[in-house]
Amino acid sequence: MWLSDFTLILADRIVKGGSVRIEHGLIAEVREEIVPRGINGRGMQLFPGFIDMHGDMIELELEPRPNVDFPMAVAVGHLDARLAASGVTTAYAGVSFSRSAKEGDRRSFEHTSGIIRALKDTVQGLRVDHRIHARFDMTYTDAIAALEGLLKAGAVDLVSVMEHTPGKGQYRDLEKLIAYRMRSTGAAEAEVRAGIEAQIAAAMAPELLLKNLQDVSRLCKAHGVAMASHDDDTVQKANLMADIGAVIAEFPVTMEAAAVANDRGLMIAMGAPNAMRGQSYSGNLSAREAHAAGLLHILAADYHPAAILPAIRALAATDPNGLVGATRLATANPAKALGLTDRGEIAAGKRADLIVVNDKDRVIETYCAGQSVYANGTLSSGVSQKGGDTVESFTKASRDGLAAVT
């Protein structure tokens, strides 16, 4: 199947009036010319499919309100549709192990392990390529054995390590944390302060934290799974995470930590909502400031996949390579960081993960491995849809019939 007369967003340049041939789920050929057949894009932009290495949406899909549990099939199906409509073709669902969670609650040992195994059983046959990003609280020693079992079973594709002790990382500003918890819980200031002080008093000893980090790093290396750090806030923390074997620095909260991570060879990921809005919702490092300093390599959906495309547009205005450079933040760069050598750009031999964007900057069609997995009806598709009846012969017959009438 040919996609003809598109503006191709390639890895190193933009080609107007280009065409792409899809065969057996792969890009078979890329031409810098219009071919007289196939689906006519009328100059619309064709991007590589977005690769989201960190999306926190699945936990909220499973529990959209406190103590309201949705079935896995319903939650994953809805998230899958959202991702496809946002142009995400490879998605790493973030699920967390948290020491503070009570047994059976969200992010508890049992709950998160169950989510990961159920996700792996559910994602087959969905629209996009779903993978698992296990977020590991480095103070949660008891969960290391569960993580090891999941890695051995091939159920985890990316691991990030974090510590949410007040006064560190994302929560280094205690006054902001107190104000946030008062807003979110409705509790009085004295109660919130007492709770935070108790957390600080119960913080794990540094030597035990280091041992947990070393154990998780060893497991990741043994199973060939990338490890990411999370919310690095100091030069010392960034150096430690580089020493321990992290390859990605997620959401660094200070410019100093981001600079060290970059110098140590880590790829830096920040949230697309942050880049789109121009600021972090928690008052930490701005993705636009990091990008301007050359310290941003990857855009992640974080909590909203539809933010990826507008974030690319926002950063394209200042990127040294314009739209091409900004697009790599959600395509070629995460593919490189995660070892996904078969995708991330529009090139012969790569997976046919593609996004059609119209002049109103809307995703109107998404292809995953050559199949149309989202379409708003604007672009006539000649490739079979997962779960649908539209096929090449039907589309051709429809066109022939229309021609006969007119």
GROMACS .gro file of C-alpha atoms in nm:
model
  406
    1MET     CA    1   0.000   0.000   0.000
    2TRP     CA    2   0.123   0.348  -0.088
    3LEU     CA    3   0.073   0.664   0.116
    4SER     CA    4   0.132   0.934  -0.145
    5ASP     CA    5   0.175   1.312  -0.140
    6PHE     CA    6   0.255   1.358   0.227
    7THR     CA    7   0.494   1.594   0.401
    8LEU     CA    8   0.733   1.339   0.553
    9ILE     CA    9   0.895   1.418   0.888
   10LEU     CA   10   1.212   1.216   0.845
   11ALA     CA   11   1.488   1.173   1.103
   12ASP     CA   12   1.711   1.436   0.940
   13ARG     CA   13   1.491   1.648   0.712
   14ILE     CA   14   1.137   1.729   0.597
   15VAL     CA   15   1.026   1.613   0.252
   16LYS     CA   16   0.724   1.769   0.086
   17GLY     CA   17   0.537   1.560  -0.167
   18GLY     CA   18   0.686   1.234  -0.042
   19SER     CA   19   0.547   0.883  -0.047
   20VAL     CA   20   0.578   0.571   0.168
   21ARG     CA   21   0.505   0.211   0.072
   22ILE     CA   22   0.389  -0.029   0.344
   23GLU     CA   23   0.427  -0.404   0.308
   24HIS     CA   24   0.372  -0.670   0.576
   25GLY     CA   25   0.371  -0.418   0.857
   26LEU     CA   26   0.700  -0.256   0.754
   27ILE     CA   27   0.804   0.049   0.559
   28ALA     CA   28   0.919  -0.107   0.233
   29GLU     CA   29   1.013   0.211   0.047
   30VAL     CA   30   1.036   0.588   0.095
   31ARG     CA   31   1.030   0.814  -0.210
   32GLU     CA   32   1.083   1.188  -0.224
   33GLU     CA   33   0.815   1.221  -0.490
   34ILE     CA   34   0.444   1.172  -0.542
   35VAL     CA   35   0.343   0.831  -0.676
   36PRO     CA   36   0.026   0.813  -0.890
   37ARG     CA   37  -0.152   0.558  -0.671
   38GLY     CA   38  -0.241   0.472  -0.314
   39ILE     CA   39  -0.389   0.700  -0.047
   40ASN     CA   40  -0.346   1.068  -0.129
   41GLY     CA   41  -0.243   1.274   0.172
   42ARG     CA   42  -0.285   1.609  -0.003
   43GLY     CA   43   0.031   1.739   0.163
   44MET     CA   44  -0.064   1.646   0.520
   45GLN     CA   45   0.220   1.569   0.758
   46LEU     CA   46   0.330   1.211   0.819
   47PHE     CA   47   0.518   1.157   1.146
   48PRO     CA   48   0.675   0.843   1.289
   49GLY     CA   49   0.459   0.692   1.563
   50PHE     CA   50   0.526   0.836   1.906
   51ILE     CA   51   0.708   0.619   2.162
   52ASP     CA   52   0.596   0.696   2.517
   53MET     CA   53   0.838   0.558   2.774
   54HIS     CA   54   0.644   0.684   3.078
   55GLY     CA   55   0.268   0.708   3.100
   56ASP     CA   56   0.093   0.708   3.439
   57MET     CA   57  -0.258   0.668   3.299
   58ILE     CA   58  -0.329   0.297   3.359
   59GLU     CA   59  -0.355   0.324   3.738
   60LEU     CA   60  -0.619   0.595   3.705
   61GLU     CA   61  -0.802   0.396   3.439
   62LEU     CA   62  -0.817   0.102   3.680
   63GLU     CA   63  -0.930   0.320   3.971
   64PRO     CA   64  -1.090   0.635   3.826
   65ARG     CA   65  -1.230   0.727   4.169
   66PRO     CA   66  -1.105   0.621   4.513
   67ASN     CA   67  -1.212   0.260   4.583
   68VAL     CA   68  -1.386   0.233   4.244
   69ASP     CA   69  -1.220  -0.058   4.064
   70PHE     CA   70  -1.266  -0.109   3.689
   71PRO     CA   71  -1.202  -0.442   3.510
   72MET     CA   72  -0.862  -0.467   3.343
   73ALA     CA   73  -1.015  -0.520   2.997
   74VAL     CA   74  -1.223  -0.201   3.027
   75ALA     CA   75  -0.935   0.007   3.162
   76VAL     CA   76  -0.679  -0.111   2.908
   77GLY     CA   77  -0.923  -0.086   2.618
   78HIS     CA   78  -1.003   0.276   2.697
   79LEU     CA   79  -0.639   0.370   2.745
   80ASP     CA   80  -0.548   0.192   2.422
   81ALA     CA   81  -0.801   0.401   2.230
   82ARG     CA   82  -0.671   0.725   2.388
   83LEU     CA   83  -0.314   0.639   2.298
   84ALA     CA   84  -0.394   0.554   1.936
   85ALA     CA   85  -0.593   0.877   1.894
   86SER     CA   86  -0.294   1.071   2.032
   87GLY     CA   87  -0.047   0.914   1.788
   88VAL     CA   88   0.124   0.690   2.045
   89THR     CA   89   0.213   0.357   1.883
   90THR     CA   90   0.446   0.221   2.154
   91ALA     CA   91   0.344   0.282   2.514
   92TYR     CA   92   0.517   0.193   2.838
   93ALA     CA   93   0.251   0.179   3.109
   94GLY     CA   94   0.390   0.305   3.438
   95VAL     CA   95   0.290   0.096   3.741
   96SER     CA   96   0.439   0.158   4.084
   97PHE     CA   97   0.559  -0.035   4.387
   98SER     CA   98   0.523   0.190   4.690
   99ARG     CA   99   0.628   0.100   5.044
  100SER     CA  100   0.363   0.330   5.194
  101ALA     CA  101   0.072   0.157   5.018
  102LYS     CA  102  -0.144  -0.069   5.235
  103GLU     CA  103  -0.192  -0.431   5.138
  104GLY     CA  104  -0.425  -0.457   4.839
  105ASP     CA  105  -0.424  -0.081   4.776
  106ARG     CA  106  -0.303   0.087   4.459
  107ARG     CA  107   0.079   0.059   4.432
  108SER     CA  108   0.099  -0.211   4.700
  109PHE     CA  109   0.314  -0.522   4.652
  110GLU     CA  110   0.023  -0.749   4.562
  111HIS     CA  111  -0.176  -0.494   4.364
  112THR     CA  112   0.107  -0.382   4.137
  113SER     CA  113   0.236  -0.736   4.073
  114GLY     CA  114  -0.116  -0.837   3.977
  115ILE     CA  115  -0.155  -0.537   3.745
  116ILE     CA  116   0.168  -0.617   3.563
  117ARG     CA  117   0.078  -0.982   3.506
  118ALA     CA  118  -0.278  -0.896   3.402
  119LEU     CA  119  -0.155  -0.626   3.163
  120LYS     CA  120   0.070  -0.872   2.987
  121ASP     CA  121  -0.227  -1.107   2.946
  122THR     CA  122  -0.460  -0.832   2.823
  123VAL     CA  123  -0.260  -0.628   2.573
  124GLN     CA  124  -0.245  -0.885   2.295
  125GLY     CA  125  -0.458  -0.781   1.998
  126LEU     CA  126  -0.498  -0.418   2.102
  127ARG     CA  127  -0.432  -0.119   1.881
  128VAL     CA  128  -0.084  -0.013   1.996
  129ASP     CA  129   0.226  -0.191   2.125
  130HIS     CA  130   0.190  -0.193   2.505
  131ARG     CA  131   0.485  -0.251   2.738
  132ILE     CA  132   0.543  -0.235   3.113
  133HIS     CA  133   0.739   0.032   3.300
  134ALA     CA  134   0.783  -0.077   3.662
  135ARG     CA  135   0.836   0.221   3.891
  136PHE     CA  136   1.024   0.101   4.198
  137ASP     CA  137   1.038   0.287   4.529
  138MET     CA  138   1.399   0.228   4.633
  139THR     CA  139   1.295   0.212   5.000
  140TYR     CA  140   1.065  -0.085   4.931
  141THR     CA  141   1.308  -0.371   4.999
  142ASP     CA  142   1.039  -0.638   5.016
  143ALA     CA  143   0.932  -0.569   4.656
  144ILE     CA  144   1.274  -0.656   4.507
  145ALA     CA  145   1.189  -1.026   4.505
  146ALA     CA  146   0.864  -0.954   4.320
  147LEU     CA  147   1.050  -0.740   4.068
  148GLU     CA  148   1.300  -1.021   4.013
  149GLY     CA  149   1.020  -1.268   3.945
  150LEU     CA  150   0.853  -1.032   3.699
  151LEU     CA  151   1.182  -0.970   3.517
  152LYS     CA  152   1.247  -1.344   3.494
  153ALA     CA  153   0.899  -1.391   3.349
  154GLY     CA  154   0.963  -1.123   3.086
  155ALA     CA  155   0.676  -0.916   3.225
  156VAL     CA  156   0.872  -0.590   3.270
  157ASP     CA  157   1.031  -0.388   2.989
  158LEU     CA  158   1.168  -0.083   3.177
  159VAL     CA  159   1.247  -0.012   3.543
  160SER     CA  160   1.277   0.328   3.707
  161VAL     CA  161   1.390   0.388   4.063
  162MET     CA  162   1.266   0.669   4.282
  163GLU     CA  163   1.254   0.793   4.640
  164HIS     CA  164   0.964   1.008   4.755
  165THR     CA  165   1.090   1.093   5.102
  166PRO     CA  166   0.988   1.454   5.181
  167GLY     CA  167   1.278   1.693   5.137
  168LYS     CA  168   1.421   1.500   4.841
  169GLY     CA  169   1.363   1.482   4.467
  170GLN     CA  170   1.025   1.603   4.351
  171TYR     CA  171   0.934   1.687   4.710
  172ARG     CA  172   1.249   1.873   4.809
  173ASP     CA  173   1.052   2.193   4.884
  174LEU     CA  174   0.867   2.102   5.202
  175GLU     CA  175   0.645   2.411   5.206
  176LYS     CA  176   0.517   2.336   4.856
  177LEU     CA  177   0.459   1.975   4.954
  178ILE     CA  178   0.262   2.081   5.263
  179ALA     CA  179   0.046   2.317   5.056
  180TYR     CA  180  -0.016   2.044   4.795
  181ARG     CA  181  -0.121   1.785   5.053
  182MET     CA  182  -0.350   2.032   5.226
  183ARG     CA  183  -0.523   2.103   4.892
  184SER     CA  184  -0.549   1.738   4.789
  185THR     CA  185  -0.658   1.593   5.124
  186GLY     CA  186  -0.836   1.882   5.292
  187ALA     CA  187  -0.638   1.813   5.610
  188ALA     CA  188  -0.527   2.089   5.846
  189GLU     CA  189  -0.173   2.224   5.823
  190ALA     CA  190  -0.069   2.083   6.160
  191GLU     CA  191  -0.183   1.734   6.063
  192VAL     CA  192  -0.001   1.749   5.728
  193ARG     CA  193   0.320   1.876   5.889
  194ALA     CA  194   0.310   1.600   6.148
  195GLY     CA  195   0.269   1.338   5.877
  196ILE     CA  196   0.561   1.472   5.677
  197GLU     CA  197   0.782   1.489   5.984
  198ALA     CA  198   0.698   1.127   6.058
  199GLN     CA  199   0.796   1.026   5.703
  200ILE     CA  200   1.130   1.205   5.735
  201ALA     CA  201   1.198   1.041   6.072
  202ALA     CA  202   1.126   0.698   5.923
  203ALA     CA  203   1.351   0.751   5.619
  204MET     CA  204   1.572   0.459   5.522
  205ALA     CA  205   1.942   0.470   5.604
  206PRO     CA  206   2.162   0.569   5.306
  207GLU     CA  207   2.357   0.242   5.309
  208LEU     CA  208   2.036   0.040   5.280
  209LEU     CA  209   1.913   0.261   4.995
  210LEU     CA  210   2.241   0.202   4.813
  211LYS     CA  211   2.212  -0.173   4.854
  212ASN     CA  212   1.859  -0.171   4.713
  213LEU     CA  213   1.975   0.035   4.416
  214GLN     CA  214   2.262  -0.205   4.352
  215ASP     CA  215   2.028  -0.506   4.370
  216VAL     CA  216   1.779  -0.352   4.125
  217SER     CA  217   2.059  -0.249   3.889
  218ARG     CA  218   2.202  -0.601   3.896
  219LEU     CA  219   1.861  -0.750   3.811
  220CYS     CA  220   1.807  -0.505   3.522
  221LYS     CA  221   2.147  -0.581   3.372
  222ALA     CA  222   2.096  -0.955   3.409
  223HIS     CA  223   1.769  -0.940   3.216
  224GLY     CA  224   1.867  -0.677   2.958
  225VAL     CA  225   1.613  -0.421   3.080
  226ALA     CA  226   1.698  -0.050   3.082
  227MET     CA  227   1.698   0.131   3.416
  228ALA     CA  228   1.599   0.494   3.464
  229SER     CA  229   1.649   0.729   3.756
  230HIS     CA  230   1.361   0.949   3.866
  231ASP     CA  231   1.345   1.305   4.002
  232ASP     CA  232   1.718   1.361   4.046
  233ASP     CA  233   1.767   1.687   4.234
  234THR     CA  234   2.138   1.714   4.319
  235VAL     CA  235   2.473   1.668   4.152
  236GLN     CA  236   2.548   1.386   4.396
  237LYS     CA  237   2.225   1.201   4.316
  238ALA     CA  238   2.280   1.234   3.940
  239ASN     CA  239   2.635   1.097   3.971
  240LEU     CA  240   2.516   0.810   4.189
  241MET     CA  241   2.252   0.708   3.936
  242ALA     CA  242   2.506   0.717   3.654
  243ASP     CA  243   2.746   0.507   3.863
  244ILE     CA  244   2.473   0.255   3.942
  245GLY     CA  245   2.393   0.196   3.573
  246ALA     CA  246   2.093   0.413   3.487
  247VAL     CA  247   2.070   0.504   3.117
  248ILE     CA  248   1.779   0.750   3.141
  249ALA     CA  249   1.724   1.042   3.379
  250GLU     CA  250   1.349   1.093   3.416
  251PHE     CA  251   1.215   1.432   3.518
  252PRO     CA  252   1.526   1.585   3.681
  253VAL     CA  253   1.404   1.860   3.908
  254THR     CA  254   1.706   2.093   3.885
  255MET     CA  255   1.920   2.217   3.599
  256GLU     CA  256   2.234   2.112   3.788
  257ALA     CA  257   2.122   1.750   3.813
  258ALA     CA  258   2.019   1.746   3.446
  259ALA     CA  259   2.358   1.883   3.340
  260VAL     CA  260   2.546   1.613   3.530
  261ALA     CA  261   2.320   1.338   3.393
  262ASN     CA  262   2.384   1.467   3.042
  263ASP     CA  263   2.760   1.483   3.101
  264ARG     CA  264   2.753   1.124   3.228
  265GLY     CA  265   2.581   1.003   2.911
  266LEU     CA  266   2.224   0.957   3.037
  267MET     CA  267   1.935   1.053   2.811
  268ILE     CA  268   1.706   1.303   2.984
  269ALA     CA  269   1.330   1.256   2.973
  270MET     CA  270   1.072   1.513   3.074
  271GLY     CA  271   0.695   1.539   3.055
  272ALA     CA  272   0.515   1.652   2.742
  273PRO     CA  273   0.254   1.838   2.955
  274ASN     CA  274   0.541   2.034   3.110
  275ALA     CA  275   0.679   2.124   2.765
  276MET     CA  276   0.335   2.206   2.626
  277ARG     CA  277   0.243   2.433   2.919
  278GLY     CA  278   0.590   2.580   2.957
  279GLN     CA  279   0.618   2.487   3.323
  280SER     CA  280   0.611   2.199   3.569
  281TYR     CA  281   0.285   2.168   3.761
  282SER     CA  282   0.489   2.108   4.078
  283GLY     CA  283   0.719   2.407   4.026
  284ASN     CA  284   1.025   2.203   3.931
  285LEU     CA  285   1.248   2.234   3.624
  286SER     CA  286   1.073   2.354   3.308
  287ALA     CA  287   1.108   2.120   3.010
  288ARG     CA  288   1.143   2.424   2.784
  289GLU     CA  289   1.432   2.557   2.992
  290ALA     CA  290   1.600   2.216   2.983
  291HIS     CA  291   1.549   2.199   2.607
  292ALA     CA  292   1.693   2.546   2.554
  293ALA     CA  293   2.003   2.436   2.748
  294GLY     CA  294   2.043   2.124   2.535
  295LEU     CA  295   1.938   1.901   2.825
  296LEU     CA  296   1.624   1.735   2.690
  297HIS     CA  297   1.633   1.417   2.482
  298ILE     CA  298   1.297   1.247   2.538
  299LEU     CA  299   0.935   1.362   2.574
  300ALA     CA  300   0.708   1.136   2.779
  301ALA     CA  301   0.329   1.151   2.804
  302ASP     CA  302   0.357   1.150   3.185
  303TYR     CA  303  -0.015   1.187   3.262
  304HIS     CA  304  -0.163   1.299   2.926
  305PRO     CA  305  -0.072   1.140   2.588
  306ALA     CA  306  -0.248   1.410   2.384
  307ALA     CA  307   0.017   1.657   2.505
  308ILE     CA  308   0.295   1.499   2.297
  309LEU     CA  309   0.210   1.658   1.961
  310PRO     CA  310   0.156   2.014   2.094
  311ALA     CA  311   0.474   1.977   2.302
  312ILE     CA  312   0.666   1.894   1.984
  313ARG     CA  313   0.519   2.202   1.817
  314ALA     CA  314   0.614   2.421   2.113
  315LEU     CA  315   0.975   2.297   2.117
  316ALA     CA  316   1.013   2.305   1.737
  317ALA     CA  317   1.015   2.685   1.752
  318THR     CA  318   1.347   2.686   1.939
  319ASP     CA  319   1.502   2.351   1.852
  320PRO     CA  320   1.827   2.387   1.655
  321ASN     CA  321   1.683   2.139   1.402
  322GLY     CA  322   1.330   2.275   1.411
  323LEU     CA  323   1.042   2.031   1.375
  324VAL     CA  324   1.277   1.746   1.284
  325GLY     CA  325   1.472   1.784   1.607
  326ALA     CA  326   1.162   1.825   1.824
  327THR     CA  327   1.000   1.517   1.666
  328ARG     CA  328   1.302   1.303   1.752
  329LEU     CA  329   1.225   1.368   2.120
  330ALA     CA  330   0.919   1.141   2.093
  331THR     CA  331   1.039   0.901   1.825
  332ALA     CA  332   1.404   0.822   1.742
  333ASN     CA  333   1.547   0.924   2.080
  334PRO     CA  334   1.326   0.708   2.303
  335ALA     CA  335   1.374   0.423   2.054
  336LYS     CA  336   1.750   0.456   2.101
  337ALA     CA  337   1.729   0.478   2.480
  338LEU     CA  338   1.505   0.173   2.504
  339GLY     CA  339   1.684  -0.042   2.247
  340LEU     CA  340   1.394  -0.040   2.002
  341THR     CA  341   1.596  -0.068   1.682
  342ASP     CA  342   1.297  -0.154   1.464
  343ARG     CA  343   1.107   0.175   1.499
  344GLY     CA  344   1.130   0.548   1.568
  345GLU     CA  345   1.172   0.690   1.217
  346ILE     CA  346   1.027   0.683   0.868
  347ALA     CA  347   1.283   0.469   0.688
  348ALA     CA  348   1.285   0.151   0.480
  349GLY     CA  349   1.291  -0.159   0.697
  350LYS     CA  350   1.138   0.006   1.005
  351ARG     CA  351   0.796  -0.079   1.146
  352ALA     CA  352   0.520   0.110   0.972
  353ASP     CA  353   0.424   0.307   1.284
  354LEU     CA  354   0.296   0.631   1.135
  355ILE     CA  355   0.077   0.929   1.224
  356VAL     CA  356  -0.116   1.151   0.983
  357VAL     CA  357  -0.158   1.510   1.107
  358ASN     CA  358  -0.379   1.761   0.925
  359ASP     CA  359  -0.345   2.138   0.888
  360LYS     CA  360  -0.545   2.192   1.208
  361ASP     CA  361  -0.273   2.000   1.394
  362ARG     CA  362  -0.497   1.706   1.471
  363VAL     CA  363  -0.406   1.340   1.452
  364ILE     CA  364  -0.649   1.205   1.195
  365GLU     CA  365  -0.506   0.857   1.143
  366THR     CA  366  -0.258   0.632   1.321
  367TYR     CA  367  -0.092   0.323   1.179
  368CYS     CA  368   0.072   0.063   1.403
  369ALA     CA  369   0.278  -0.201   1.223
  370GLY     CA  370   0.100  -0.104   0.901
  371GLN     CA  371  -0.253  -0.136   1.036
  372SER     CA  372  -0.486   0.158   1.078
  373VAL     CA  373  -0.561   0.164   1.452
  374TYR     CA  374  -0.727   0.505   1.470
  375ALA     CA  375  -0.903   0.708   1.203
  376ASN     CA  376  -1.146   1.000   1.224
  377GLY     CA  377  -1.276   0.938   0.872
  378THR     CA  378  -1.087   1.223   0.703
  379LEU     CA  379  -0.836   1.002   0.525
  380SER     CA  380  -0.962   0.704   0.328
  381SER     CA  381  -0.767   0.404   0.456
  382GLY     CA  382  -0.674   0.110   0.241
  383VAL     CA  383  -0.525  -0.106   0.514
  384SER     CA  384  -0.709  -0.347   0.739
  385GLN     CA  385  -0.816  -0.215   1.078
  386LYS     CA  386  -0.778  -0.421   1.395
  387GLY     CA  387  -1.125  -0.513   1.502
  388GLY     CA  388  -1.285  -0.363   1.191
  389ASP     CA  389  -1.406  -0.470   0.844
  390THR     CA  390  -1.228  -0.213   0.626
  391VAL     CA  391  -0.990  -0.392   0.388
  392GLU     CA  392  -0.806  -0.305   0.067
  393SER     CA  393  -1.056  -0.480  -0.160
  394PHE     CA  394  -1.355  -0.310   0.003
  395THR     CA  395  -1.195   0.033  -0.023
  396LYS     CA  396  -1.104  -0.024  -0.389
  397ALA     CA  397  -1.455  -0.147  -0.465
  398SER     CA  398  -1.602   0.163  -0.301
  399ARG     CA  399  -1.380   0.391  -0.510
  400ASP     CA  400  -1.468   0.202  -0.829
  401GLY     CA  401  -1.837   0.225  -0.748
  402LEU     CA  402  -1.814   0.597  -0.680
  403ALA     CA  403  -1.631   0.647  -1.010
  404ALA     CA  404  -1.907   0.462  -1.194
  405VAL     CA  405  -2.175   0.684  -1.039
  406THR     CA  406  -1.994   1.009  -1.115
   0.00000   0.00000   0.00000
